[in-house]
Short mmCIF file of C-alpha atoms and ligand atoms in Angstrom, two decimals:
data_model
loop_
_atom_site.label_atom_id
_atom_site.label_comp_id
_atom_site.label_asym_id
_atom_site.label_seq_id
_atom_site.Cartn_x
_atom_site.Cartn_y
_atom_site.Cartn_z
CA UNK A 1 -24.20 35.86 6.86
CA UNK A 2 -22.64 32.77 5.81
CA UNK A 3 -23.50 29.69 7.95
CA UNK A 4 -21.83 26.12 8.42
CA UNK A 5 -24.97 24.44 6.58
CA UNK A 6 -23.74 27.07 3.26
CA UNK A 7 -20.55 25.40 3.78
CA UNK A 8 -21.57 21.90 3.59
CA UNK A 9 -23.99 22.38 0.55
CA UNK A 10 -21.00 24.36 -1.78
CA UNK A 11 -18.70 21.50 -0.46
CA UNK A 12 -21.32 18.79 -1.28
CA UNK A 13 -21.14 20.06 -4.93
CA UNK A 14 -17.06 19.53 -4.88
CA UNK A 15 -16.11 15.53 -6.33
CA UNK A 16 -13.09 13.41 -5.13
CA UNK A 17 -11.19 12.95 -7.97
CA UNK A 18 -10.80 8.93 -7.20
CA UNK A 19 -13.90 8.04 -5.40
CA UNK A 20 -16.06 10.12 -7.82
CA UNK A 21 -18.41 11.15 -5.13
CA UNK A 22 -19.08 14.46 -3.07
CA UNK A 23 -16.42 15.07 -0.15
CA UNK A 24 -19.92 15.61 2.09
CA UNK A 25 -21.47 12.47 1.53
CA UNK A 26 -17.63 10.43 1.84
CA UNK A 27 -17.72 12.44 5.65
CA UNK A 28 -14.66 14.34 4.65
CA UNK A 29 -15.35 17.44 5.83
CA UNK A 30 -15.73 18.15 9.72
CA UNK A 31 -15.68 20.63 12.04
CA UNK A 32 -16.75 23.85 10.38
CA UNK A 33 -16.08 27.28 11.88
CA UNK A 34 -17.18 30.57 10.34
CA UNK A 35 -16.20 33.20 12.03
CA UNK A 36 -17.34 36.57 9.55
CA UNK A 37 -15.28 36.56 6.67
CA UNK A 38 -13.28 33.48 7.51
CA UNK A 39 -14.12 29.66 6.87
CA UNK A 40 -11.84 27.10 9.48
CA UNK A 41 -12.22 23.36 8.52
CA UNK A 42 -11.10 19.71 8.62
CA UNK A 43 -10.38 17.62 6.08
CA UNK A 44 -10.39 14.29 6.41
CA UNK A 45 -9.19 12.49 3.54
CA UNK A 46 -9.12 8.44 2.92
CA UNK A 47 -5.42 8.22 3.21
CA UNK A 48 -2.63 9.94 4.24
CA UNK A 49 -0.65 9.23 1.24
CA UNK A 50 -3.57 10.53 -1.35
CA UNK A 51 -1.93 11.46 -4.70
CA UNK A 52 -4.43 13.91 -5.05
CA UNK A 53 -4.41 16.22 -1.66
CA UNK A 54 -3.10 19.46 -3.54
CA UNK A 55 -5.85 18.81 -5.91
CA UNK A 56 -8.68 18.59 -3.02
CA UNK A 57 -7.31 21.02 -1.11
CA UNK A 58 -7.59 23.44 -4.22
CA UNK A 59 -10.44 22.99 -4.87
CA UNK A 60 -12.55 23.16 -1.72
CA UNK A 61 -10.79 26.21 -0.93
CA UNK A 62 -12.23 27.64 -4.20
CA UNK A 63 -15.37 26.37 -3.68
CA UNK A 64 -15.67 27.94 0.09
CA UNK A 65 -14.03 31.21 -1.59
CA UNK A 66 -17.32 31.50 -4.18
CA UNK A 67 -19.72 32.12 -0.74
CA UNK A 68 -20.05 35.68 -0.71
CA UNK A 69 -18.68 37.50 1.49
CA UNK A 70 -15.78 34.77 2.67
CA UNK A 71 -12.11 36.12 1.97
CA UNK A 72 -9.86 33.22 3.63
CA UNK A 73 -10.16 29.76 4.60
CA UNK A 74 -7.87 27.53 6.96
CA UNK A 75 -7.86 24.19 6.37
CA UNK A 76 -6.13 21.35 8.35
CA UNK A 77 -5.83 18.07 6.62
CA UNK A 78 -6.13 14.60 8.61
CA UNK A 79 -6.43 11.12 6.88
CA UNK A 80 -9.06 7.76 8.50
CA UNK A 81 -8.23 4.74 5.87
CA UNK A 82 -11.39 3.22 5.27
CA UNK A 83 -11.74 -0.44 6.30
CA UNK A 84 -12.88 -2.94 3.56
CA UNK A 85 -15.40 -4.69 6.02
CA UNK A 86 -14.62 -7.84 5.02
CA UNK A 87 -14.46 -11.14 6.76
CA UNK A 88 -11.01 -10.40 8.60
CA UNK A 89 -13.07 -9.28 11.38
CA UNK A 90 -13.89 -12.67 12.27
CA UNK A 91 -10.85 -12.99 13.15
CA UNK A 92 -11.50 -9.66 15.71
CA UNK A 93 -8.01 -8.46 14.11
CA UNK A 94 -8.27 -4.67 13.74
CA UNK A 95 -6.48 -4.53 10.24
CA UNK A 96 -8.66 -2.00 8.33
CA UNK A 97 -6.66 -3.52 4.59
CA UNK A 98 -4.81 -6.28 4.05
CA UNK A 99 -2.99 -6.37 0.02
CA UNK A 100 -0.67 -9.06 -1.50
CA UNK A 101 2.54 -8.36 -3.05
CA UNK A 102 2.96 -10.65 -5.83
CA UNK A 103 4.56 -11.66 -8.95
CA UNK A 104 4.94 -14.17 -11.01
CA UNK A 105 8.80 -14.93 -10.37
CA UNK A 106 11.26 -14.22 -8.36
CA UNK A 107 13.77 -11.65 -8.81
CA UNK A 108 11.48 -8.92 -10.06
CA UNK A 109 11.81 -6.85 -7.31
CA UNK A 110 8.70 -8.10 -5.28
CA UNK A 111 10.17 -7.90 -1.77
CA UNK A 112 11.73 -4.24 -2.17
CA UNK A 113 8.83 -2.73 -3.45
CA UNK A 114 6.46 -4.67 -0.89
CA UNK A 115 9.14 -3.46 1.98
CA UNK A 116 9.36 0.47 0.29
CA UNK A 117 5.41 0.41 0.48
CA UNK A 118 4.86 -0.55 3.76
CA UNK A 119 7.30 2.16 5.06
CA UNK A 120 6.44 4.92 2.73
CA UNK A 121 2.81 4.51 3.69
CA UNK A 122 4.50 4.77 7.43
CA UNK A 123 6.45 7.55 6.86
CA UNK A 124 2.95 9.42 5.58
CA UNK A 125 1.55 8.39 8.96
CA UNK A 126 -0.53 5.81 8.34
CA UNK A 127 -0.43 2.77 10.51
CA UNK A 128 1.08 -0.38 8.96
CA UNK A 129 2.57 -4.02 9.09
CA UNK A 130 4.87 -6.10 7.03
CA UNK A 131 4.30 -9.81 6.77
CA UNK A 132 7.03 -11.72 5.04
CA UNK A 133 5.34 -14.68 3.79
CA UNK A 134 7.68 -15.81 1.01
CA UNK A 135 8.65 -18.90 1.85
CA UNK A 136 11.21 -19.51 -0.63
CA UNK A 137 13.15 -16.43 0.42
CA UNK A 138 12.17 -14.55 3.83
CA UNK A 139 14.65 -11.47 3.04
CA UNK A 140 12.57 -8.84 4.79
CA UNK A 141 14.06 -8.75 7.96
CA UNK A 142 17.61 -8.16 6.48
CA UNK A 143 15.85 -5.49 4.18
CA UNK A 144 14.25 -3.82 6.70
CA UNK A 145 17.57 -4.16 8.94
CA UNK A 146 16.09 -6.23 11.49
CA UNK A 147 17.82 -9.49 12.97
CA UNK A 148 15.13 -10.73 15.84
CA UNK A 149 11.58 -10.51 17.24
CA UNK A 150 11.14 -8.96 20.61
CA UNK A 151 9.87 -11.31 23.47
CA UNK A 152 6.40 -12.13 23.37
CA UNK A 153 3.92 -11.09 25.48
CA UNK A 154 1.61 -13.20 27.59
CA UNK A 155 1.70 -15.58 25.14
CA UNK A 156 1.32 -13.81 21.98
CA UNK A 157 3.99 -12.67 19.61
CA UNK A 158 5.25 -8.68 19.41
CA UNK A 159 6.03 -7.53 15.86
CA UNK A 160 9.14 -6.49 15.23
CA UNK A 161 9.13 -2.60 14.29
CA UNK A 162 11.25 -0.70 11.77
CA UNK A 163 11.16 2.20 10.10
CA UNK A 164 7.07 3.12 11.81
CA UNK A 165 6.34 -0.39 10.12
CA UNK A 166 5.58 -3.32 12.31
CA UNK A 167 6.78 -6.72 10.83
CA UNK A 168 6.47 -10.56 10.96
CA UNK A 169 8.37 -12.69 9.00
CA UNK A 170 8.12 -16.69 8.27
CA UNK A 171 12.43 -16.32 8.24
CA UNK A 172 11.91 -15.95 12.55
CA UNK A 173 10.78 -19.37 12.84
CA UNK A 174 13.55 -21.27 10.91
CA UNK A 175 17.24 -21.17 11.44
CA UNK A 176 19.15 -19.14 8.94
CA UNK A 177 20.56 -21.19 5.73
CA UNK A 178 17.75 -23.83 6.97
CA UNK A 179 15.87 -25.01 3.47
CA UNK A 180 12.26 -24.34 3.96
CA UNK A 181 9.88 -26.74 3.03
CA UNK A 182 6.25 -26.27 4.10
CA UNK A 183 2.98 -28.11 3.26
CA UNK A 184 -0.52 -26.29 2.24
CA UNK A 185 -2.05 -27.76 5.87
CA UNK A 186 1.64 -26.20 7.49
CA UNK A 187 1.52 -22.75 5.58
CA UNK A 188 -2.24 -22.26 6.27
CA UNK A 189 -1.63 -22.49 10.07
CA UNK A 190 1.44 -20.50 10.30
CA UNK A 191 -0.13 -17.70 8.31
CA UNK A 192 -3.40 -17.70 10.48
CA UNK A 193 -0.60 -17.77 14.00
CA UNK A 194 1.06 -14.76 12.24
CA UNK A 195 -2.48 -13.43 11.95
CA UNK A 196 -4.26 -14.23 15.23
CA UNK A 197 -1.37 -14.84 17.78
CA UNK A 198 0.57 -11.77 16.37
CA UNK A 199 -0.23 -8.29 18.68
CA UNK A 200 -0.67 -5.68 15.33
CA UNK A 201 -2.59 -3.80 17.34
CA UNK A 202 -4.81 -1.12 14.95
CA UNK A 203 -3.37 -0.98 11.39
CA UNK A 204 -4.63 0.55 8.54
CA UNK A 205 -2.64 -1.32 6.24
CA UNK A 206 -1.35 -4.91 6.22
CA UNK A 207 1.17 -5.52 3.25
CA UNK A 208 2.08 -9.06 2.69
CA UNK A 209 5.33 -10.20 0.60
CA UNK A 210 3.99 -13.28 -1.18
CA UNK A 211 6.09 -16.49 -2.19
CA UNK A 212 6.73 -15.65 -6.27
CA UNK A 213 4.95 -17.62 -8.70
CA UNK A 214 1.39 -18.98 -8.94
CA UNK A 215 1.65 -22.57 -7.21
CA UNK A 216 -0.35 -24.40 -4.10
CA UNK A 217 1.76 -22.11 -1.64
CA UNK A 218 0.22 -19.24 -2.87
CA UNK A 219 -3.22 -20.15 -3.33
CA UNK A 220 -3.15 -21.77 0.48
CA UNK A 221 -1.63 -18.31 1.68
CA UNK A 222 -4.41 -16.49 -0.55
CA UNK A 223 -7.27 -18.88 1.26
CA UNK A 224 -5.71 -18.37 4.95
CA UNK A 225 -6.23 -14.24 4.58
CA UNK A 226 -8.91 -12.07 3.21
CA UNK A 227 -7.42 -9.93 1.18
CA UNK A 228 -8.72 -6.45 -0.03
CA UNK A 229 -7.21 -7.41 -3.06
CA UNK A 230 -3.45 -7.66 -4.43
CA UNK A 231 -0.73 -6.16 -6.94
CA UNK A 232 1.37 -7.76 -9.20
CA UNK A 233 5.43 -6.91 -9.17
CA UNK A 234 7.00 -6.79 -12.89
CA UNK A 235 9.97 -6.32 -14.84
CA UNK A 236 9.48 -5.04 -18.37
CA UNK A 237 10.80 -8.11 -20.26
CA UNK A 238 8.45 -10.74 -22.14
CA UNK A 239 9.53 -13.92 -20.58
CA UNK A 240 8.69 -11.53 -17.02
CA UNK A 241 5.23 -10.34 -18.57
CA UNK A 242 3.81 -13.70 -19.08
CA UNK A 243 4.82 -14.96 -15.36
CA UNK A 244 3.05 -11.67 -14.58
CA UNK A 245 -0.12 -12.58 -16.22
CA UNK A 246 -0.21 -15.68 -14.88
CA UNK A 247 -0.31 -14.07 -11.61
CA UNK A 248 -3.26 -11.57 -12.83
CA UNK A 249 -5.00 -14.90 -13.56
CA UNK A 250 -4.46 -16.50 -10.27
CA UNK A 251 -5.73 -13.10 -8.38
CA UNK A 252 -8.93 -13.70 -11.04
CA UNK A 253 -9.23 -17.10 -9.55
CA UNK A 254 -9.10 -16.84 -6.75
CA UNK A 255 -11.91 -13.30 -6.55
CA UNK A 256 -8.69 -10.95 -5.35
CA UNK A 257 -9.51 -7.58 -6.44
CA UNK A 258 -7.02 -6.64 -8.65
CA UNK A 259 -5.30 -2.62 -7.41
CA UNK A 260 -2.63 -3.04 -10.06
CA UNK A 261 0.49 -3.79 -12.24
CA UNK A 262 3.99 -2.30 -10.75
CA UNK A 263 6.79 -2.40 -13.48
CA UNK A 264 9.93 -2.66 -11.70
CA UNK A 265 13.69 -2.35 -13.15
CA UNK A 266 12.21 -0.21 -15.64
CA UNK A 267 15.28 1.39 -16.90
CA UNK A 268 18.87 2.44 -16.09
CA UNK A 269 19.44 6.47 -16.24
CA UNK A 270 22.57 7.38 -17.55
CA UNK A 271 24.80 10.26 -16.88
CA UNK A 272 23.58 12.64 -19.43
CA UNK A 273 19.83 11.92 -18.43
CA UNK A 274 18.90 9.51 -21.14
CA UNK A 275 17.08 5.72 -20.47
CA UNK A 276 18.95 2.95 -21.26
CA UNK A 277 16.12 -0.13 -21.86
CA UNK A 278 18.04 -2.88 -20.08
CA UNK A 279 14.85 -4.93 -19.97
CA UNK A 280 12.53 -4.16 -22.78
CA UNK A 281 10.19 -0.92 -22.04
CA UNK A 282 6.79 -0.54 -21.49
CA UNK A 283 5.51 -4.29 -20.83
CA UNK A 284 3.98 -3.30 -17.30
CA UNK A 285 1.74 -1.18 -18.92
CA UNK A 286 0.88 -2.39 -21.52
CA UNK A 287 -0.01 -5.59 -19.31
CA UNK A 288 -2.42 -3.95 -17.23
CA UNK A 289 -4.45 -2.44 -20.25
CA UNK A 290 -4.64 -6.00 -21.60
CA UNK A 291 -6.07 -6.83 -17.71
CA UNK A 292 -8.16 -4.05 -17.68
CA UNK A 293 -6.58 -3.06 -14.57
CA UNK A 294 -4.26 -0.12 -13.60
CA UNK A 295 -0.92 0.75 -14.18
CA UNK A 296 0.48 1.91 -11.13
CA UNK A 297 3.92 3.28 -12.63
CA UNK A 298 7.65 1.89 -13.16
CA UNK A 299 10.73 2.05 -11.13
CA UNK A 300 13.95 2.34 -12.61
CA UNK A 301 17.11 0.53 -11.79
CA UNK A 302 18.93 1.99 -8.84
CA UNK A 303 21.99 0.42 -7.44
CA UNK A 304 20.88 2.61 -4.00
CA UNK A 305 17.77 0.31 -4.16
CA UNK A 306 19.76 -2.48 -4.10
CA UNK A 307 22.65 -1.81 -1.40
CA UNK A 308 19.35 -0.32 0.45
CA UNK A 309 18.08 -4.00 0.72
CA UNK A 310 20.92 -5.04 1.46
CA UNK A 311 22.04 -3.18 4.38
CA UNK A 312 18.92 -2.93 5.93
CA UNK A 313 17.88 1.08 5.09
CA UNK A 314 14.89 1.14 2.26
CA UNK A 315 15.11 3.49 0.00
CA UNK A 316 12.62 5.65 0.35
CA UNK A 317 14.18 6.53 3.53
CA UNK A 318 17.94 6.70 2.90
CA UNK A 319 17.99 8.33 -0.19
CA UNK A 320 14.45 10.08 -0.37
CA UNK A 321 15.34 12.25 -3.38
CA UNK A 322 16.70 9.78 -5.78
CA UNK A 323 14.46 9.44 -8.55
CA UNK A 324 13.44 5.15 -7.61
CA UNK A 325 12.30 6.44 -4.12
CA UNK A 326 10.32 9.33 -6.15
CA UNK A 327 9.04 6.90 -8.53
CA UNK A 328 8.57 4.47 -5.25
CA UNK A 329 6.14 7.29 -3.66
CA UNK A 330 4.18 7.78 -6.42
CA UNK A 331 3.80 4.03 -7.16
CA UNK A 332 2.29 4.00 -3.17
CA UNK A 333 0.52 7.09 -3.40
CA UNK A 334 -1.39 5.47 -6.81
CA UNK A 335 -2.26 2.11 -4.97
CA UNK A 336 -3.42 4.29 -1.46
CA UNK A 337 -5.85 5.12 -3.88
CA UNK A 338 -6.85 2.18 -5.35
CA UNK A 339 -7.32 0.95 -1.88
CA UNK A 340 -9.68 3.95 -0.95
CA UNK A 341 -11.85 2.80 -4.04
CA UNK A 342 -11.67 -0.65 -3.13
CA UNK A 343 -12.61 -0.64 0.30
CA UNK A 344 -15.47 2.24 -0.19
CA UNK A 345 -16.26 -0.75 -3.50
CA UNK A 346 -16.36 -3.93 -0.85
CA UNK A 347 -17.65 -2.16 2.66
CA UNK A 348 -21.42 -0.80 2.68
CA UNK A 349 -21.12 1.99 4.58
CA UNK A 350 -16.84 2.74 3.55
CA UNK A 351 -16.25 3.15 7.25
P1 LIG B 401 11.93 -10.80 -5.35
O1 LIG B 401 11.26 -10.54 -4.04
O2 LIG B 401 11.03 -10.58 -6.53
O3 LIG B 401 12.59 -12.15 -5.43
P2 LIG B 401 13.92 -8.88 -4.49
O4 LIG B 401 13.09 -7.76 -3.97
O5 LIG B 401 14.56 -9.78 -3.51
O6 LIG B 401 13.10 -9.72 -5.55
O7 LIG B 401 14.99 -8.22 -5.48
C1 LIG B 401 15.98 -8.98 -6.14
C2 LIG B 401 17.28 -8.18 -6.16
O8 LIG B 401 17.12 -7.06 -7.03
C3 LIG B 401 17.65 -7.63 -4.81
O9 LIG B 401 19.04 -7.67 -4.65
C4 LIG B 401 17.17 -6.18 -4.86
O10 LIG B 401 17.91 -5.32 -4.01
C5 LIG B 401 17.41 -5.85 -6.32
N1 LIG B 401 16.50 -4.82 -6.84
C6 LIG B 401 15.15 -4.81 -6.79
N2 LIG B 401 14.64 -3.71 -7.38
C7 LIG B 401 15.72 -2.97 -7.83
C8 LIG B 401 15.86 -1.73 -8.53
N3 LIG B 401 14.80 -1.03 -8.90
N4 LIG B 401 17.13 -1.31 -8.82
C9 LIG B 401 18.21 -2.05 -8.43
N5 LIG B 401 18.14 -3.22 -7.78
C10 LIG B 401 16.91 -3.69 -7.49
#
């Protein structure tokens, strides 16, 4: 007779693919039931967008399947994102993950991608925010389709919410078409009020749209937060590339775990399914091998993705088929990841 305890010990023998360690010792697997020939579980995985939950599924079912005498196993799949335990707590905010968007000038694409993130890891189910803290060009709110924060509450701020994604942006405290000129000492208190005063609540992810570029605004913004660590927004083009690596060299630094390059505007599909280069091909890539860091995929040119940000529907919603908000999905699905290994890297305990 086949017991829970047989269970554990075949499943204890089964590796996740990104954490390489057993799914038993990572406390994925609860709530065993064997009922004769029949093996009912939970799986809890690290994320709900893991890139690799066909893969774990498989093979835990064939694992359970090798016990003799078991003919069919139910499994029902649940995600808890790991917290990186670091020093954010001080701050008693609840945000299991915070990761920068950045790159190293604008116009690569860094706000779309940060917004198509934040609400594809949403749409998965996972609990997330949106901080717009580019300075020199707070578009989120008009790409996330949102014009005004609701009242606050007893004296602290309510996030706007679109899309599952709650959002702050530094473009709610200055009038529209008002230049924005902040100070380190300025920046490094609003951030911390967008932090403290702002009611998140519990998120599991916190994705903040940098300022582009590798200046004292960014460096005051990276000292204000504790970040789990940050990604770099490219386009494929040398002149981009080197920008880029500056901003690989800042995250260095500054001690921001890299989770990777993103190589954005890739290339244009044309009608008979061929890439037309627009930008050069491949620099993204090739990038984060020189970093030693990984490549977390391209996105090609879109004009959905654009007209998306501009009307206030991300892409990744509107149009989930195209191939961008494909490429988009996997690009968030390979950083989940990298998150996972980061936080179980930085906390003791990964919980
Ligand atoms: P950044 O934050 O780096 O300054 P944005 O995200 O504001 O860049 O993007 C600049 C412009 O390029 C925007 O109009 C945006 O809609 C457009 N854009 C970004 N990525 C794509 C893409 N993959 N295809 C088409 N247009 C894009």
């Amino acid at each position: 007779m086949i017991t829970s305890e047989d269970v554990l010990k075949v499943l204890a023998t089964v590796q996740e693919p990104e954490l390489h360690r057993d799914l038993v010792s990572l406390k994925m697997v609860n709530d065993i039931e064997v009922k004769t020939d029949k093996v009912k579980l939970k799986l809890t995985l690290t994320t709900p967008a893991c890139p690799l939950r066909s893969k774990i599924e498989h093979d835990v079912k064939q694992a359970i399947l090798s016990l003799e005498g078991i003919k069919s196993v139910e499994l029902v799949t649940d995600a808890q994102v790991p917290s990186d335990g670091r020093a954010r707590e001080l701050l008693r905010l609840p945000i299991r993950n915070a990761i920068a968007v950045a790159s190293g000038k604008g116009g690569v694409g860094k706000s779309t991608v940060a917004v198509n993130l934040a609400v594809t890891l949403a749409m998965k189910g996972a609990r997330v925010g949106l901080l717009d803290a580019d300075i020199y060009g707070p578009n989120i709110p008009t790409m996330m389709g949102v014009d005004h924060l609701p009242a606050p509450k007893e004296d602290r701020l309510t996030p706007a919410e679109a899309y599952g994604v709650k959002m702050m942006s530094i473009g709610f405290m200055v009038r529209p078409g008002q230049p924005l000129i902040w100070r380190g000492p300025m920046l490094h208190t609003a951030i911390r009020q967008f932090l403290a005063d702002v009611e998140w609540g519990e998120l599991d992810y916190l994705v903040i749209d940098l300022p582009p570029g590798t200046g004292d605004a960014q460096l005051s913004l990276m000292q204000s937060i504790t970040l789990s660590g940050g990604v770099i927004v490219t386009m494929p083009q040398q002149v981009s590339l080197d920008d880029a690596s500056r901003g690989l060299a800042m995250f260095n630094q500054m001690k921001v775990p890299v989770l990777g390059v993103i190589e954005n505007m890739s290339y244009l599909e044309m009608p008979d399914g061929t890439h037309m280069d627009i930008f050069g091909q491949g620099g993204g890539e090739t990038l984060a091998k020189s970093f030693k860091v990984p490549f977390l995929g391209s996105i090609p040119i879109d004009p959905d993705v654009r007209i998306g940000g501009d009307i206030g529907k991300p892409i990744v919603y509107s149009h989930p088929e195209s191939k961008a908000a494909k490429a988009l999905v996997e690009v968030t699905e390979k950083l989940a990841a990298q998150i996972s290994i980061a936080a179980f890297a930085g906390a003791k305990d990964g919980s």
